Coordinates of C-alpha atoms in Angstrom, one line a residue:
Chain A
A1 CA 184.5 105.6 75.8
Q2 CA 188.2 105.5 74.9
K3 CA 189.4 101.4 74.7
V4 CA 192.9 102.3 75.4
T5 CA 194.1 104.8 78.2
Q6 CA 198.0 105.9 79.0
T7 CA 197.9 108.7 81.4
Q8 CA 201.2 109.3 81.8
T9 CA 201.9 112.1 78.9
S10 CA 205.9 112.1 79.5
I11 CA 208.6 110.3 81.6
S12 CA 211.6 111.6 81.7
V13 CA 215.0 108.8 82.7
V14 CA 218.1 109.0 82.9
E15 CA 219.5 106.3 80.9
K16 CA 220.7 102.6 82.0
T17 CA 217.5 103.1 84.2
T18 CA 214.5 101.2 84.1
V19 CA 211.2 102.5 83.0
T20 CA 207.7 101.5 83.2
M21 CA 204.9 103.3 81.0
D22 CA 201.2 102.2 81.9
C23 CA 198.6 101.7 79.7
V24 CA 195.2 100.6 80.8
Y25 CA 192.3 99.2 78.1
E26 CA 188.8 98.4 77.8
T27 CA 186.7 95.9 76.3
R28 CA 184.1 93.2 76.6
D29 CA 185.8 90.6 74.5
S30 CA 187.3 87.5 75.9
S31 CA 190.2 87.2 73.7
Y32 CA 192.4 90.5 72.4
F33 CA 195.8 91.4 71.6
L34 CA 198.0 94.1 73.0
F35 CA 200.5 96.0 71.5
W36 CA 203.3 98.3 72.0
Y37 CA 204.8 100.3 69.4
K38 CA 206.7 103.5 69.0
Q39 CA 207.2 106.2 67.1
T40 CA 210.4 107.5 66.8
A41 CA 211.5 111.5 65.7
S42 CA 211.1 110.9 62.6
G43 CA 207.6 109.4 62.5
E44 CA 208.6 105.9 62.2
I45 CA 206.6 103.7 63.6
V46 CA 208.0 100.4 65.0
F47 CA 205.8 97.3 66.5
L48 CA 207.8 96.1 70.0
I49 CA 206.4 93.7 71.6
R50 CA 202.4 92.3 71.9
Q51 CA 200.9 89.8 74.4
D52 CA 198.1 87.9 73.5
S53 CA 195.2 87.7 76.1
Y54 CA 195.0 84.1 76.9
K55 CA 198.7 83.7 77.6
K56 CA 199.7 84.0 81.3
E57 CA 203.3 84.5 80.9
N58 CA 204.8 88.4 80.7
A59 CA 205.8 88.8 76.4
T60 CA 209.7 89.6 76.5
V61 CA 211.4 90.5 73.5
G62 CA 215.0 92.3 73.9
H63 CA 215.4 95.1 77.1
Y64 CA 211.5 95.1 76.6
S65 CA 209.2 93.1 78.8
L66 CA 205.0 93.6 79.5
N67 CA 203.4 93.1 83.1
F68 CA 200.3 92.5 81.9
Q69 CA 197.5 91.9 84.6
K70 CA 194.2 91.3 83.2
P71 CA 192.5 91.3 86.1
K72 CA 193.1 95.0 86.2
S73 CA 192.9 95.2 82.5
S74 CA 196.6 96.7 82.5
I75 CA 199.5 96.3 80.1
G76 CA 202.6 98.1 81.0
L77 CA 205.5 98.8 79.1
I78 CA 208.8 97.9 80.6
I79 CA 212.5 98.9 79.6
T80 CA 214.9 97.9 80.8
A81 CA 218.6 99.5 80.5
T82 CA 217.4 102.3 78.8
Q83 CA 219.7 104.2 76.1
I84 CA 219.3 107.2 74.7
E85 CA 218.5 105.8 71.5
D86 CA 215.1 104.7 73.0
S87 CA 214.2 108.5 73.2
A88 CA 210.4 108.3 71.6
V89 CA 206.8 108.2 71.9
Y90 CA 205.1 104.9 73.4
F91 CA 202.2 104.1 72.4
C92 CA 199.5 100.9 73.3
A93 CA 196.8 99.5 70.9
M94 CA 194.4 96.9 71.5
R95 CA 193.2 94.5 69.1
E96 CA 189.9 92.5 69.9
G97 CA 189.2 89.1 68.9
G98 CA 186.4 89.3 66.9
S99 CA 186.2 90.3 63.2
N100 CA 186.9 93.8 63.8
N101 CA 190.5 94.4 62.3
R102 CA 190.4 98.2 64.0
I103 CA 193.1 98.9 66.2
F104 CA 192.8 100.9 69.1
F105 CA 195.7 103.0 69.9
G106 CA 196.1 105.2 73.0
D107 CA 197.2 108.5 73.4
G108 CA 200.9 107.6 73.8
T109 CA 204.0 108.5 76.9
Q110 CA 206.4 110.3 75.1
L111 CA 209.9 108.9 76.8
V112 CA 212.7 111.1 77.2
V113 CA 216.0 109.6 78.1
K114 CA 218.9 111.7 79.5
P115 CA 222.4 111.0 79.6
Chain B
G1 CA 211.7 94.1 61.1
P2 CA 209.1 94.0 57.9
K3 CA 209.1 97.1 55.9
V4 CA 206.1 99.2 54.7
L5 CA 207.2 102.3 52.3
Q6 CA 205.3 105.3 52.0
I7 CA 205.4 107.7 49.0
P8 CA 205.5 110.6 49.2
S9 CA 207.0 111.3 52.6
H10 CA 205.8 115.0 52.5
Q11 CA 203.7 117.1 50.3
I12 CA 202.0 120.3 50.2
I13 CA 199.1 120.7 48.3
D14 CA 196.3 123.7 47.7
M15 CA 192.7 122.9 49.2
G16 CA 190.6 121.9 46.5
Q17 CA 193.1 119.4 44.6
M18 CA 193.0 116.1 44.5
V19 CA 196.2 114.2 46.2
T20 CA 197.3 110.6 46.2
L21 CA 199.2 108.9 49.4
N22 CA 200.7 105.5 47.8
C23 CA 202.3 102.6 49.9
D24 CA 203.8 100.0 49.8
P25 CA 203.1 97.2 51.7
V26 CA 205.1 94.1 53.0
S27 CA 205.9 91.5 50.0
N28 CA 203.5 88.7 51.8
H29 CA 200.8 90.8 53.4
L30 CA 197.1 90.5 52.5
Y31 CA 195.6 93.2 54.7
F32 CA 195.9 96.8 54.0
Y33 CA 195.5 99.9 56.7
W34 CA 195.1 103.7 56.6
Y35 CA 195.3 105.4 59.7
K36 CA 195.8 109.5 60.1
Q37 CA 197.3 112.0 63.1
I38 CA 196.7 115.0 63.6
L39 CA 200.3 116.2 65.3
G40 CA 200.3 115.1 69.2
Q41 CA 197.6 113.2 68.8
Q42 CA 197.1 109.4 68.5
M43 CA 196.6 107.5 65.3
E44 CA 193.0 106.8 64.5
F45 CA 191.5 104.2 61.9
L46 CA 190.2 105.4 58.6
V47 CA 190.2 102.1 56.9
N48 CA 190.8 98.6 56.2
F49 CA 191.1 96.7 52.8
Y50 CA 191.2 93.1 51.5
N51 CA 191.4 91.3 48.3
G52 CA 190.7 94.6 46.6
K53 CA 187.9 95.7 48.8
V54 CA 187.0 98.3 51.6
M55 CA 186.2 96.0 54.5
E56 CA 185.4 98.4 57.2
K57 CA 186.1 102.4 57.0
S58 CA 185.4 105.1 60.4
K59 CA 183.4 107.5 60.0
L60 CA 186.8 109.5 59.0
F61 CA 186.6 108.4 56.4
K62 CA 184.9 110.8 54.5
D63 CA 183.4 110.4 50.7
Q64 CA 186.0 112.3 49.3
F65 CA 188.4 109.6 50.5
S66 CA 188.9 106.1 48.0
V67 CA 191.3 103.7 48.4
E68 CA 192.8 100.7 45.7
R69 CA 195.1 98.7 45.0
P70 CA 195.1 98.0 41.2
D71 CA 196.9 94.8 40.3
G72 CA 199.2 94.6 43.2
S73 CA 200.7 97.3 42.6
Y74 CA 200.5 100.0 45.5
F75 CA 198.0 100.7 48.1
T76 CA 197.1 104.1 47.8
L77 CA 195.2 106.7 49.7
K78 CA 193.2 109.3 47.1
I79 CA 191.9 112.6 48.4
Q80 CA 189.6 114.4 45.9
P81 CA 188.8 117.6 46.9
T82 CA 191.2 118.1 49.5
A83 CA 190.1 120.2 52.9
L84 CA 192.3 122.3 55.3
E85 CA 191.1 119.7 57.7
D86 CA 192.7 116.7 55.8
S87 CA 196.0 118.2 57.5
A88 CA 198.3 115.2 59.0
V89 CA 199.8 112.7 58.8
Y90 CA 199.0 109.6 56.9
F91 CA 200.0 106.0 57.6
C92 CA 199.9 103.0 56.2
A93 CA 199.9 99.9 57.4
S94 CA 199.8 96.5 56.6
S95 CA 199.4 92.8 58.1
L96 CA 199.9 89.4 57.3
A97 CA 196.3 87.7 57.8
R98 CA 193.0 88.9 58.9
R99 CA 192.8 87.8 62.1
A100 CA 193.0 89.5 65.0
G101 CA 196.5 88.4 66.8
N102 CA 198.1 89.4 63.3
T103 CA 200.6 91.9 64.0
L104 CA 200.4 95.5 62.4
Y105 CA 203.6 96.9 60.6
F106 CA 203.8 101.0 59.1
G107 CA 205.3 103.0 57.3
E108 CA 207.0 105.9 57.9
G109 CA 204.0 108.1 57.8
S110 CA 203.0 111.0 54.8
R111 CA 202.7 114.0 56.4
L112 CA 199.9 116.2 53.9
I113 CA 199.5 120.1 54.6
V114 CA 196.6 121.3 52.7
V115 CA 197.3 125.3 52.4

């Protein structure tokens, strides 16, 4: 079964607006870690932000923030004041808290930011 | 952020030939990973490596694949012999420690085309 699901294939927004990208995950572990990465047009994968499952506060880094809804197994990425250069594919990822080092990725959401 | 370097950025190779993909991980990182991404699809885990040993590998890590990091030099993925289905972008990643919360940092990928 897919462990990380991103249902939005593509989103298009006008710059300077706010966008939310959805992600739901599946795990039996009580401790886990959630990440968002961005893959640019050049293929580079850039780490953006993470949320540790035991933390109640939503993580925020720059203009990225997370909407962590643990009961719904949901970790949405919010980008405020979007810029053209935010256009990329955004991957949600999860790493379980056990000894397994594997990180599971979602299928990605393509974000297009237009002028 | 921390940088992982990959060489080559792309390579075209005849089916049946050997290829070596090189990764220069973040300098103080101890755990190394390879992921495979077929165009337009999610990244899939291949293998992770620590202290000279494979810690875990997926079913995608075929017998024709091998990894090593001789004397702290490049962390390499070798495919011998290559097959058409090996065409993909291979991403190297590294992390400081094994704990599940540690963030993986990715290189820019090595695009392999097997013809």
